[in-house]
Coordinates of C-alpha atoms and ligand atoms in Angstrom, one line a residue:
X1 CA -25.4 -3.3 -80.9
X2 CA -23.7 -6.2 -82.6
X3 CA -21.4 -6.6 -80.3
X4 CA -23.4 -6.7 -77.4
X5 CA -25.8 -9.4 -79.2
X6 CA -22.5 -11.7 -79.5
X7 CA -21.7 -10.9 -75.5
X8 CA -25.1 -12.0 -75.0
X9 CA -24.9 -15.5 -77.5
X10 CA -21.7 -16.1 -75.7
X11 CA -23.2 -15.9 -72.4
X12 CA -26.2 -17.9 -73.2
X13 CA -24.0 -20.9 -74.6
X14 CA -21.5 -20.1 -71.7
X15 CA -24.4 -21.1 -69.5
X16 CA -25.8 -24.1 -71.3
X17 CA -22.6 -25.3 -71.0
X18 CA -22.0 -24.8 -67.3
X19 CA -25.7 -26.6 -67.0
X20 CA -24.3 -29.6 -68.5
X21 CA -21.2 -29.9 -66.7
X22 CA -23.2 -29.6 -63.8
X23 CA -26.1 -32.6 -64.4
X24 CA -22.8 -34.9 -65.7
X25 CA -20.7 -33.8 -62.6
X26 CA -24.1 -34.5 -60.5
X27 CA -24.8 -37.8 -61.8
X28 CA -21.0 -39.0 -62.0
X29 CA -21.0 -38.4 -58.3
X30 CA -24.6 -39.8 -57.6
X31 CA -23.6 -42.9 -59.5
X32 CA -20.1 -43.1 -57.6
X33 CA -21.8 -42.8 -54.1
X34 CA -24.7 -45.4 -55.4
X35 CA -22.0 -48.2 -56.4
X36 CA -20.0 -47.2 -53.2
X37 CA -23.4 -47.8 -51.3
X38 CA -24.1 -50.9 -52.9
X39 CA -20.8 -52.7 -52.5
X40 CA -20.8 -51.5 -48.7
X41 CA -24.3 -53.1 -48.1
X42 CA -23.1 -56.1 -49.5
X43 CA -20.4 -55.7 -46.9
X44 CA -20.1 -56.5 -43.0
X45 CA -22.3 -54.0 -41.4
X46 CA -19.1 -52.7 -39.4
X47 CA -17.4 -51.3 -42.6
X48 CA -20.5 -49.8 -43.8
X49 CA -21.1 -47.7 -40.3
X50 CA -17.0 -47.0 -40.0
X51 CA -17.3 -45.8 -43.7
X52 CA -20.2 -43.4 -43.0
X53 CA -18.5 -42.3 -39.9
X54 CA -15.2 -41.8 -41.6
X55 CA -17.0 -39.4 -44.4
X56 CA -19.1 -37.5 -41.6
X57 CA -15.8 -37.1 -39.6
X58 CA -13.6 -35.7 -42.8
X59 CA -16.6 -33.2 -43.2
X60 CA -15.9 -31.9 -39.8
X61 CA -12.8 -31.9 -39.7
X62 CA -13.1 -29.3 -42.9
X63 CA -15.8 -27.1 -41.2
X64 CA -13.6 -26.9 -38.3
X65 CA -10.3 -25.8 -40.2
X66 CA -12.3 -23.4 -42.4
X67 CA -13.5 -22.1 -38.8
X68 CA -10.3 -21.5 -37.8
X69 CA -8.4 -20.0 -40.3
X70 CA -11.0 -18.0 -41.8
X71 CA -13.8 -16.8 -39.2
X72 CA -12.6 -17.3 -35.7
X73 CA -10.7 -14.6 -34.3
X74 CA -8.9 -14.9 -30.8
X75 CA -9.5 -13.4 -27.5
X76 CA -6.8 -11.7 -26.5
X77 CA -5.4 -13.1 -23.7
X78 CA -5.2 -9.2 -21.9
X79 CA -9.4 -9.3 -22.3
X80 CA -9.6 -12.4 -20.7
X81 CA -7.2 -12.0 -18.0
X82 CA -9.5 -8.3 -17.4
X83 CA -12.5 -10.6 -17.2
X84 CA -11.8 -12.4 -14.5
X85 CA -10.5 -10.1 -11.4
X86 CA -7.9 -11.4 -9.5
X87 CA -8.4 -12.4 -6.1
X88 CA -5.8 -13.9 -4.7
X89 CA -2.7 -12.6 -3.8
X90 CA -0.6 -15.2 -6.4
X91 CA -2.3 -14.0 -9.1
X92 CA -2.1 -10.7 -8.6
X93 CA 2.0 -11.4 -8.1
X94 CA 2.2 -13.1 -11.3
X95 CA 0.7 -10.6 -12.9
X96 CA 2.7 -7.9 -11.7
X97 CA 5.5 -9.8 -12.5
X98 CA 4.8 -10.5 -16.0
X99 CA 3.9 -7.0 -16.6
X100 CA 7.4 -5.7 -15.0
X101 CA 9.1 -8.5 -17.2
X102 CA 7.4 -6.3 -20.6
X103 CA 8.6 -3.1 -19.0
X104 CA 5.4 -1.3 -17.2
X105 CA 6.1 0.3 -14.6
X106 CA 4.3 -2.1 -11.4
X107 CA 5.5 0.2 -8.6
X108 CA 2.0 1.8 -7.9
X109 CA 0.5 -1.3 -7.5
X110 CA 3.4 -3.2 -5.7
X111 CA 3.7 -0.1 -2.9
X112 CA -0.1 -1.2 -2.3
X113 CA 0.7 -5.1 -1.5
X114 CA 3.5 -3.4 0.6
X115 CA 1.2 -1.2 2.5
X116 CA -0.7 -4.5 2.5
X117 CA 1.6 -7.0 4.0
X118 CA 2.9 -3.4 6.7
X119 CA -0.8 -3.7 7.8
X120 CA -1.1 -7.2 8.4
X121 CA 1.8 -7.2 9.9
X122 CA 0.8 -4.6 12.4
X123 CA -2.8 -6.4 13.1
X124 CA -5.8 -3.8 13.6
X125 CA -9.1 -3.0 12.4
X126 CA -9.3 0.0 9.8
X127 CA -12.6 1.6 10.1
X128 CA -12.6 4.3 6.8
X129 CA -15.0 7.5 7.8
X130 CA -16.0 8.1 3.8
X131 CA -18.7 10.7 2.1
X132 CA -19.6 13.6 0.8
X133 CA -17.2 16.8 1.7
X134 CA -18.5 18.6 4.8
X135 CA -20.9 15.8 6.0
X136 CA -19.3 16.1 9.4
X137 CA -16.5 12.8 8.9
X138 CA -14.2 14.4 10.8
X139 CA -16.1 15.5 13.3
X140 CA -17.3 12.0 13.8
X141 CA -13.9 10.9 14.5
X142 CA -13.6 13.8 17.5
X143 CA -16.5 13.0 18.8
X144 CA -15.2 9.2 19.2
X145 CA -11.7 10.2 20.0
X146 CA -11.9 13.6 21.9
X147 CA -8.4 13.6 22.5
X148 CA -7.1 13.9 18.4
X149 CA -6.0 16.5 16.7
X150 CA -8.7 16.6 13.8
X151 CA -9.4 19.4 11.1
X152 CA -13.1 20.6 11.3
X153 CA -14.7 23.6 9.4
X154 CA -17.6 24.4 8.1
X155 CA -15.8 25.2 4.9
X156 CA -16.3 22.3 2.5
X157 CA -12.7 20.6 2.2
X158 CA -10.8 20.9 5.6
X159 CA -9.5 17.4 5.6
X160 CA -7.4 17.3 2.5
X161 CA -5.1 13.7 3.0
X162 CA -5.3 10.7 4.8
X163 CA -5.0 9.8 9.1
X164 CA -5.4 7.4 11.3
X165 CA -6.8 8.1 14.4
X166 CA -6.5 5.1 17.4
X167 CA -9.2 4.3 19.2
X168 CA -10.5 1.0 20.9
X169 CA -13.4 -0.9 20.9
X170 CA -15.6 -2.2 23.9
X171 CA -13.1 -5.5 23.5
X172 CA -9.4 -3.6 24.0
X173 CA -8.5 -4.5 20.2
X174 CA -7.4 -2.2 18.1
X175 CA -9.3 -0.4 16.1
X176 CA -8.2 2.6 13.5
X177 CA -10.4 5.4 12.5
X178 CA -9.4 6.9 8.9
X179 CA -10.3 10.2 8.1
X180 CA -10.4 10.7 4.6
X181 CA -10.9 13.9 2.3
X182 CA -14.5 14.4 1.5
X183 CA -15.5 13.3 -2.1
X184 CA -17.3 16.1 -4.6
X185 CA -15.0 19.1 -3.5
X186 CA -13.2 21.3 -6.1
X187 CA -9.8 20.3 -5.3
X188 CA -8.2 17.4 -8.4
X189 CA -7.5 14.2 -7.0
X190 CA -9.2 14.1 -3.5
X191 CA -12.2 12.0 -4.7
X192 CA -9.3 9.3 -5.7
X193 CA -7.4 9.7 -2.7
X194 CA -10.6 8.7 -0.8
X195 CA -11.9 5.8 -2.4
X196 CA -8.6 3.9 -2.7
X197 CA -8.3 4.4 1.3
X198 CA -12.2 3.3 1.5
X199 CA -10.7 0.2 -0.8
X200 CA -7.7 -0.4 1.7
X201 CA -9.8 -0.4 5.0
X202 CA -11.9 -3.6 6.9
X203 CA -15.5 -1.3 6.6
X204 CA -16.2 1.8 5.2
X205 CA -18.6 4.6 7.3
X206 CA -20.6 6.4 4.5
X207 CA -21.7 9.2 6.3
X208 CA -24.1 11.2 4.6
X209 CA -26.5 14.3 5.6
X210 CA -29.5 13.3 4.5
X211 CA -31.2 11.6 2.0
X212 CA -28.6 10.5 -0.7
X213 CA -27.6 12.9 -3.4
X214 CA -27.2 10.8 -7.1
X215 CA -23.3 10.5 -6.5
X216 CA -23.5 9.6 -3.2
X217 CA -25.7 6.6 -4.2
X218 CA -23.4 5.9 -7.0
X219 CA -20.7 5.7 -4.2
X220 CA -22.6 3.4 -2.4
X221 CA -23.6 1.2 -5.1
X222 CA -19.8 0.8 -5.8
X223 CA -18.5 0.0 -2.2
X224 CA -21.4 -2.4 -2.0
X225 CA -20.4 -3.9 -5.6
X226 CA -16.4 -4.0 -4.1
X227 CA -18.2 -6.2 -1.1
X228 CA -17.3 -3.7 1.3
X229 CA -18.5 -4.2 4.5
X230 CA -20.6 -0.8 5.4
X231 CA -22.6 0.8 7.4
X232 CA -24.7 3.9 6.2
X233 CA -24.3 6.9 8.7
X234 CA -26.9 9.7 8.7
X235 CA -25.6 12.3 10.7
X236 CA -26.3 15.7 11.1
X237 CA -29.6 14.5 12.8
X238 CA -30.1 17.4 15.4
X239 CA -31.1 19.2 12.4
X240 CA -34.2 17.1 11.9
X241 CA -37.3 16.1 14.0
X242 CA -38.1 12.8 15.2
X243 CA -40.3 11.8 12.3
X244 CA -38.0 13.3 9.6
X245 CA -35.3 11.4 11.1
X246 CA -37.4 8.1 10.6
X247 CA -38.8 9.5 7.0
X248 CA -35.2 9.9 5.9
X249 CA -33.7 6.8 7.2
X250 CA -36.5 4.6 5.5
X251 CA -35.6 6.4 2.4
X252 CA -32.4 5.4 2.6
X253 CA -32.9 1.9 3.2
X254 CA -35.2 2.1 0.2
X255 CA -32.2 3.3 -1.9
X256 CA -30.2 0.5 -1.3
X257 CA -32.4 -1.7 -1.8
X258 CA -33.1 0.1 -5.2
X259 CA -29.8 -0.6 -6.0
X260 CA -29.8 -4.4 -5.0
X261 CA -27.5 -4.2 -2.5
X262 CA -27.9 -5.6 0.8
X263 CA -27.8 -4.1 3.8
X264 CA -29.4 -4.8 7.1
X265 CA -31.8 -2.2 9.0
X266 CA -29.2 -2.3 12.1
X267 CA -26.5 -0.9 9.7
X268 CA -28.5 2.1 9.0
X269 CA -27.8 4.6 11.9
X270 CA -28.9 8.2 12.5
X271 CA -26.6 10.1 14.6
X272 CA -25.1 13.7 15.6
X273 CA -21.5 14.4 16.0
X274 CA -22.2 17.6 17.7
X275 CA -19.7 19.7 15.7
X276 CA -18.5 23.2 16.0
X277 CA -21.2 26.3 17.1
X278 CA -20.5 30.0 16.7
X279 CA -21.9 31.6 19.4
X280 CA -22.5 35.6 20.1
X281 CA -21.6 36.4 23.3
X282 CA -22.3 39.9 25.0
X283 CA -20.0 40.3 27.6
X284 CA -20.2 42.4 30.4
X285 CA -18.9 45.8 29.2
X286 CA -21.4 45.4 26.4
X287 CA -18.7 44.3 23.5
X288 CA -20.0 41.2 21.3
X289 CA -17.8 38.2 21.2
X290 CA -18.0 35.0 19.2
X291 CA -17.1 32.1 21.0
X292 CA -17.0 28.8 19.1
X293 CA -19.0 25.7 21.4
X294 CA -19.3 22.2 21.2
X295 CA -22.5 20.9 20.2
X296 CA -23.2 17.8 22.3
X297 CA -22.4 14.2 20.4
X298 CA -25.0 11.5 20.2
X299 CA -23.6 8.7 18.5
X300 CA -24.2 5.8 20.5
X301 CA -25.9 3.8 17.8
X302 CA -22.9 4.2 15.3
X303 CA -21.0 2.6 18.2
X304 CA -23.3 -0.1 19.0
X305 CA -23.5 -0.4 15.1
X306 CA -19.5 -1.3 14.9
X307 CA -19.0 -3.7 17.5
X308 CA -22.0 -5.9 15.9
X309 CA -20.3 -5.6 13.0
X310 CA -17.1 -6.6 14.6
X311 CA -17.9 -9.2 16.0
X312 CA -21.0 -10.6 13.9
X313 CA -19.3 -10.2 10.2
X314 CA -19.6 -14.0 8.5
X315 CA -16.8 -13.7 6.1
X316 CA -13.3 -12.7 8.1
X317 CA -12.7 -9.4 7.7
X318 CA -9.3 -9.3 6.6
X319 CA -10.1 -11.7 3.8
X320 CA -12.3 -9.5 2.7
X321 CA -9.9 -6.4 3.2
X322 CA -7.3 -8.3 1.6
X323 CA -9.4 -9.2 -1.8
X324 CA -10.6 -5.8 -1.9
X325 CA -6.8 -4.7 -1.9
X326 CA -6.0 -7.5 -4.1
X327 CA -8.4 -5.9 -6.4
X328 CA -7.3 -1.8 -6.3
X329 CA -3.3 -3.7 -6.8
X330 CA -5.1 -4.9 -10.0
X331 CA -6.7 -1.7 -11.1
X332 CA -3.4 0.1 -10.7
X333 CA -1.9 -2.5 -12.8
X334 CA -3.9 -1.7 -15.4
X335 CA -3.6 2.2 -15.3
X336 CA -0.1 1.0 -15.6
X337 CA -0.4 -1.3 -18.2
X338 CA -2.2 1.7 -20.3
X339 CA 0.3 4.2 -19.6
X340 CA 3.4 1.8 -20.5
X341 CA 1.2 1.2 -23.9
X342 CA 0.4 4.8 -25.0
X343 CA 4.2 5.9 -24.4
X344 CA 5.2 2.5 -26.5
X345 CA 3.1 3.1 -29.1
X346 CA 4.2 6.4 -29.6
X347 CA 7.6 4.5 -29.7
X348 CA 6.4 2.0 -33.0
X349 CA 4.4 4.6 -34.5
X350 CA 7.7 7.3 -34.2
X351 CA 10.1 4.3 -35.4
X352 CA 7.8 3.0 -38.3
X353 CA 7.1 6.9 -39.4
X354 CA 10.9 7.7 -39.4
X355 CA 11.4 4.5 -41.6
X356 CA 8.7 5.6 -44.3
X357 CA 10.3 8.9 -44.3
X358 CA 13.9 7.2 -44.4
X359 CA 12.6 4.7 -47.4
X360 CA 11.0 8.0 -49.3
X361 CA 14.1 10.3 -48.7
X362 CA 16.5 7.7 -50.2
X363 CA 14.2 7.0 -53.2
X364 CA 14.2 2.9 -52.3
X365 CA 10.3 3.6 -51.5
X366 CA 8.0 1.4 -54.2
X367 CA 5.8 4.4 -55.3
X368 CA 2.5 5.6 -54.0
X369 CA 0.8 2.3 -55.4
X370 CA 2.2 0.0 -52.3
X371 CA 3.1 2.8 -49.6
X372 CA 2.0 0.8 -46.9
X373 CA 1.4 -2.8 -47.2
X374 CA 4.9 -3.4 -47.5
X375 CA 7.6 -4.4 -44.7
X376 CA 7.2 -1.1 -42.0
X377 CA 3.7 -1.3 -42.8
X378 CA 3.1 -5.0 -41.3
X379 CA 5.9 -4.9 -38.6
X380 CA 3.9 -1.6 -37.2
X381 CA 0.7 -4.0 -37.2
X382 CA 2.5 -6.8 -35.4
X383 CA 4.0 -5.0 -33.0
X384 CA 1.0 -2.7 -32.0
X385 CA -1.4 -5.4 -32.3
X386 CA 1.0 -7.4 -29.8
X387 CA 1.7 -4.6 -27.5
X388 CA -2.5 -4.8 -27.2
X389 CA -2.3 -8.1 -27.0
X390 CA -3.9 -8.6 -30.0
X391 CA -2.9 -11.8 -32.3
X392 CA -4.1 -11.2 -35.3
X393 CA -4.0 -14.0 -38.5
X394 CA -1.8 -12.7 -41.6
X395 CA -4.8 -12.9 -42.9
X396 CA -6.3 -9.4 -41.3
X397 CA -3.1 -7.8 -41.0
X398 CA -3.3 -8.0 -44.5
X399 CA -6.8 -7.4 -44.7
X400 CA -6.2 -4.2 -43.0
X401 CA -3.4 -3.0 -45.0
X402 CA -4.6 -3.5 -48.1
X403 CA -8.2 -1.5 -47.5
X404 CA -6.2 1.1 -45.8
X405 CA -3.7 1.5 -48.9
X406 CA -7.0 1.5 -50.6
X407 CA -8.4 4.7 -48.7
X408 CA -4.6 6.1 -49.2
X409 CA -5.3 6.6 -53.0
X410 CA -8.4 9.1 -52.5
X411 CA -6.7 11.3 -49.8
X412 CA -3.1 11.3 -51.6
X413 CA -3.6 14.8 -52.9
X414 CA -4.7 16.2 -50.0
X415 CA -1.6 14.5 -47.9
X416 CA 0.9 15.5 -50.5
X417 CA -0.7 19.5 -49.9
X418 CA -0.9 19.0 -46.4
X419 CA 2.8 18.5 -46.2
X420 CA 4.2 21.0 -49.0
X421 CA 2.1 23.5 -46.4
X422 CA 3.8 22.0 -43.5
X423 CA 7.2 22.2 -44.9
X424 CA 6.4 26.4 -45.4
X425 CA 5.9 26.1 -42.1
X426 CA 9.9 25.9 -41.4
X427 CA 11.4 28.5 -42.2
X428 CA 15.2 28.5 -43.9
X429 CA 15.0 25.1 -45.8
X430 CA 14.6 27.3 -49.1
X431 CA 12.7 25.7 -52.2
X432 CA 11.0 22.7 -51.2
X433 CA 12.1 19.6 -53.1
X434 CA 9.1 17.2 -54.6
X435 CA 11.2 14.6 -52.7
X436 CA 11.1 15.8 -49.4
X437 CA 6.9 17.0 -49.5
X438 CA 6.7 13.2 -50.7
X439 CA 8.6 11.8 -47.6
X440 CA 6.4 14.2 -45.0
X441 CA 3.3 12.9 -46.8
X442 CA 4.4 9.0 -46.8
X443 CA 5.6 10.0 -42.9
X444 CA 1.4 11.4 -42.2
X445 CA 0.4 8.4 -43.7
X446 CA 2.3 6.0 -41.5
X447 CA 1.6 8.3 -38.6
X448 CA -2.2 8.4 -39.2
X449 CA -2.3 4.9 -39.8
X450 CA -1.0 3.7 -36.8
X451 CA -2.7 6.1 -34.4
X452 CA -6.2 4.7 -36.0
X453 CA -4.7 1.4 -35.3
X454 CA -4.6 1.8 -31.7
X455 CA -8.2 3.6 -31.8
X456 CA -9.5 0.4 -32.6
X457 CA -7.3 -1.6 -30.7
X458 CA -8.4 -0.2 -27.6
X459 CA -11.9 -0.2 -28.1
X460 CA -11.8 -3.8 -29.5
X461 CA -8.7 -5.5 -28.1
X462 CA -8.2 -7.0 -31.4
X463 CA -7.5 -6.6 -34.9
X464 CA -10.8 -6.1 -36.9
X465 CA -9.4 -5.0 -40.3
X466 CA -12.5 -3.3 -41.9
X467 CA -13.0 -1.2 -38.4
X468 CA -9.9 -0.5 -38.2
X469 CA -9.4 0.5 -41.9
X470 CA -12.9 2.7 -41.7
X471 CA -11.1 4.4 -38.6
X472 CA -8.0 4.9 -40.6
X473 CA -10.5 6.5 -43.6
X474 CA -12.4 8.5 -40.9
X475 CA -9.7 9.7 -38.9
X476 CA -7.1 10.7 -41.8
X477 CA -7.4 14.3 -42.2
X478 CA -7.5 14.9 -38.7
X479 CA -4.6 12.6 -37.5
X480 CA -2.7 14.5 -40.4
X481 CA -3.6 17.7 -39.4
X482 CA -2.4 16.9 -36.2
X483 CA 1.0 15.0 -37.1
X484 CA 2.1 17.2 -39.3
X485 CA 4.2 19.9 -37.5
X486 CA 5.6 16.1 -35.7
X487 CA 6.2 14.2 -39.1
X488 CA 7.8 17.9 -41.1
X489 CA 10.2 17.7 -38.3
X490 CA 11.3 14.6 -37.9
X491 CA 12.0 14.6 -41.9
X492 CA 13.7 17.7 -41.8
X493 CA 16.0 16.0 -38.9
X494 CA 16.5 13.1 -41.3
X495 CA 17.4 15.1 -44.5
X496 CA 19.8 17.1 -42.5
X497 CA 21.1 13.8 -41.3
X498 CA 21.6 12.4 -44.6
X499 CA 23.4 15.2 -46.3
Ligands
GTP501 N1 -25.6 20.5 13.0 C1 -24.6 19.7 13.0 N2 -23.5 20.1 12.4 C2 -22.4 19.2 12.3 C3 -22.5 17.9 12.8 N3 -21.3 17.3 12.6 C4 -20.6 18.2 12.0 N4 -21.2 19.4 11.8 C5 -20.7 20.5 11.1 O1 -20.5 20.3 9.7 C6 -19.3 21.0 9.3 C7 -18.4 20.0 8.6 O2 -17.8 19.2 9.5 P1 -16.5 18.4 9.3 O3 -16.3 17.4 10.4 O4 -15.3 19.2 8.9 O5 -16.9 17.6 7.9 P2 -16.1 16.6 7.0 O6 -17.0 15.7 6.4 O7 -14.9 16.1 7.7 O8 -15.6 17.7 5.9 P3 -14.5 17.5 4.8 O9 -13.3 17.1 5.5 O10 -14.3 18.9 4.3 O11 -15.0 16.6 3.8 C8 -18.7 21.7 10.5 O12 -19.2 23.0 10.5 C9 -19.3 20.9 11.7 O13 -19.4 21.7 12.8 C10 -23.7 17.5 13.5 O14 -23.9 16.4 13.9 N5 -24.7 18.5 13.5
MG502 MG1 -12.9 16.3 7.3

C-alpha cells in the first residue's frame, strides 16, 4: 500500500515535470520563430518568402522519406506487368525471354507464336465451330463441306481433338473450318483444348441448341471479353416452330446484351445442319432394317452471316487473331511462370530446412530463443519473396521474422512431440536422441514457415509481415503435420551423413 502511494507521488511529480519541460520547450521555440520572424520582416521581402519556402520544403522532404521507408510498400513488378496484358508481339517476346533467362520453362507459349508465325505464313481465314458437346458442330462443318471426313454421333463427345476442314467462300479465298471437341463433356482436358483453338482462330461459331445454358453464356461472355469476332449459331432449328424459333433467338440477343456485349441482330442465326436420322425400314420379306438418313441442311443464313462478316469486319482480322494469340502466349506464360515457382520453392524451402536441421544436428544452432530470425531464416525470405517478385524492406522481412519466432514459442512443445512421434515412425534408428527430435522440430519449423510464406505471397504478391506471420500461426500444426514424414527423413539422411 505504501509502495504504491510512492509509485503514484513519483508519477505525479514525473508529470509536473514533463509539463514544464513542455511550456519552456514551447515558448523557447515560440520566442525563436518570433525573433526569426521579426528579423526577416525587417528583411528584403525575397529572403522572407525563400525562408518560408525553404522550411515548408524541409517539411516535405521529411514526410516524404518517412513515407518511404516506413509505410509505402512496392508493387511488385510481376503484378504490374499482369496488369497490363500484353498486346504486341515485342512484348510478349521480351517477356518470354526474360522468363527463359530465370529458368521457366517458355516452350508452351513459344510453340503458340510458332503455330502463330506457320499460320501467317500460310494466309487463310480460321473459322472455329465452338459449343456445347453434341450441339451439332460437326455436323455443321459436313453440311458446309459434304465431301470431309467428319465424326458425328449422337453420343455426346464424338469429336475428341482438333481439324481443319478447307472450304471456300463465295470470293475463292481460303477459308478454314475448325472442328473442335465440344465443351461440358466428361472427358479432362477437352473444354481447354477447345477454347485455346477458339483463341487461335479469326471468329469463333458458338453454336448452341437453344436458349443458352449458364456455362454457355459464361462462354460467350468470355469470347466476347477476348474481342473475338462471333457469331451466335442456333441450330438444331427443325426441332422448333416458326415462332419458337423467333422466341428463342430474341432471347438470345437479350442475353448478350445482358452481358454488355455487343453483337449485332445479323450475327444471330437460326439454322439446321440436317444431321444423322435412324430410320426403320420394313423391307420386303417383312425383316426390319435401320437405315441411317440425312436430314436435309438449311444453313444459308450462317453462310450469308460469314461473308458479311468477312468482308464487313472494321478492325483487320488478323490483327485481331494475332492479339488474341498474343494474349493465350501470355497466359501460358504465366501457367509457366507458376509452375517454375512452386517446383523452386520447394527447392528454398528443402535447402533452408536441410540447413536448420544441419545447424541443430551439429549443435552451432543459437537455442530455441532465435531459431529463426537468424541467417537461413532471412535468406529463405529473400529468396522466396524474390522468386514472387516481391521486394520487401529489411524492415518487414524482419517484421515477419520476428512475430513468427514469436508464434514459435507457444507451439514449441507441440513441434518438439510432433517430431519425437515422427522419428517412431522409422523404424531401426533405436533410442531417439534429444538432439535429433530437436533438429526434426527446428526442420518443421523452417518447413512450415516457408510454405506460409508463399501462401501469402501468392495471394498478395508481396511481403505483408503480420499476414504472413498470422498464416504462419494459423497454418503450423497443419503444415507440420504434413512435413513431418518429409523433414524426419531428410534429418535421418543427414545424421547418417554426418557419422
Ligand atoms: N434435329 C437435328 N439434329 C441435329 C442437327 N445437327 C446435328 N444433329 C444431331 O445432333 C447430334 C450431335 O451432332 P454432332 O455434329 O456430332 O455434334 P457435335 O457438336 O459435333 O458434338 P461433339 O463433337 O460431341 O461435341 C447428332 O445426332 C446429329 O445427328 C440438326 O440440325 N437437327
Ligand atoms: Mg463434333
Amino acid at each position: 500500500m505504501k509502495l504504491d502511494k510512492f509509485i503514484r507521488t513519483v508519477l505525479g511529480l514525473a508529470i509536473v515535470v514533463v509539463f514544464f519541460i513542455a511550456i519552456g520547450a514551447l515558448l523557447f521555440f515560440t520566442q525563436t520563430a518570433l525573433n526569426v520572424w521579426d528579423r526577416l520582416l525587417e528583411g528584403p521581402w525575397i529572403l522572407r518568402w525563400g525562408y518560408v519556402g525553404a522550411m515548408i520544403g524541409l517539411v516535405v522532404l521529411a514526410i516524404y522519406l518517412v513515407w518511404v521507408l516506413l509505410i509505402r510498400r512496392k508493387t511488385p513488378a510481376a503484378k504490374k506487368a499482369a496488369a497490363r496484358p500484353p498486346l504486341s508481339r515485342d512484348e510478349i517476346e521480351a517477356r518470354l525471354r526474360d522468363a527463359e533467362t530465370a529458368g521457366v520453362d517458355v516452350s508452351e507459349a513459344q510453340r503458340e507464336l510458332q503455330e502463330l508465325a506457320a499460320r501467317q505464313q500460310a494466309g487463310g481465314i480460321h473459322l472455329c465451330f465452338f459449343g456445347e458437346i453434341s450441339t451439332g458442330k460437326s455436323s455443321l462443318i459436313k453440311a458446309l463441306v459434304p465431301e470431309a471426313n467428319v465424326a458425328i454421333d449422337v453420343v455426346g463427345g464424338s469429336t475428341g481433338d482438333v481439324r481443319h476442314y478447307r472450304w471456300r467462300d463465295s470470293e475463292g479465298s481460303e477459308i478454314l473450318l475448325t472442328d473442335v471437341p465440344g465443351t461440358g463433356g466428361h472427358e479432362e482436358g477437352l473444354d481447354e483444348m477447345a477454347l485455346e483453338e477458339a483463341q487461335r482462330a479469326h471468329v469463333v461459331l458458338f453454336v448452341c441448341d437453344g436458349d443458352l445454358t449458364r456455362a454457355e453464356s459464361q462462354a460467350v461472355g468470355h469470347l466476347l471479353a477476348l474481342d473475338k469476332p462471333l457469331v451466335l449459331v442456333m441450330n438444331k432449328s427443325d426441332r422448333f416452330t416458326v415462332e419458337e424459333q423467333a422466341a428463342i433467338m430474341q432471347k438470345l440477343l437479350q442475353r448478350v446484351d445482358d452481358m454488355g456485349g455487343s453483337l449485332e441482330r445479323d450475327k444471330v442465326v437460326a439454322v439446321s445442319a440436317g444431321g444423322e436420322l435412324d430410320v426403320v425400314q420394313r423391307g420386303e420379306n417383312g425383316e426390319e432394317q435401320v437405315m441411317r438418313r440425312q436430314r436435309p441442311a438449311d444453313i444459308g443464313v450462317l453462310v450469308v452471316a460469314i461473308n458479311r462478316l468477312l468482308e464487313n469486319e472494321a478492325q483487320p482480322l488478323d490483327v485481331r487473331r494475332d492479339r488474341a494469340v498474343f494474349r493465350l502466349a501470355a497466359e501460358k506464360l504465366v501457367e509457366a511462370e507458376e509452375e517454375y515457382r512452386v517446383q523452386r520453392s520447394e527447392q528454398i524451402i528443402r535447402n533452408s530446412t536441410r540447413k536448420a536441421v544441419i545447424g541443430s544436428l551439429a549443435a552451432v544452432s543459437p537455442g530455441t530463443d532465435v531459431i529463426i530470425q537468424g541467417y537461413i531464416g532471412t535468406t529463405m525470405t529473400q529468396e522466396l519473396c524474390k522468386l514472387y517478385g516481391a521486394a520487401p524492406r529489411d524492415l518487414d522481412i524482419e517484421e515477419f521474422l520476428d512475430l513468427s519466432q514469436s508464434r514459435v514459442g507457444k507451439t514449441l512443445p507441440l513441434t518438439l512431440a510432433v517430431a519425437g512421434n515422427g522419428l517412431k515412425a522409422f523404424p531401426g534408428i533405436g533410442t531417439v536422441a534429444g538432439g535429433l527430435v530437436h533438429a526434426v522440430a527446428y526442420g518443421l519449423i523452417f518447413d512450415a514457415l516457408g510454405r506460409s510464406l508463399v501462401l501469402t505471397l501468392k495471394q498478395h504478391g508481396q511481403l505483408v509481415p503480420k499476414a504472413a506471420a498470422k498464416e504462419f500461426e494459423e497454418g503450423i500444426s497443419e503444415h507440420i503435420e504434413a512435413g513431418v514424414r518429409r523433414v524426419t527423413r531428410l534429418a535421418l539422411e543427414e545424421k547418417a551423413d554426418a557419422g
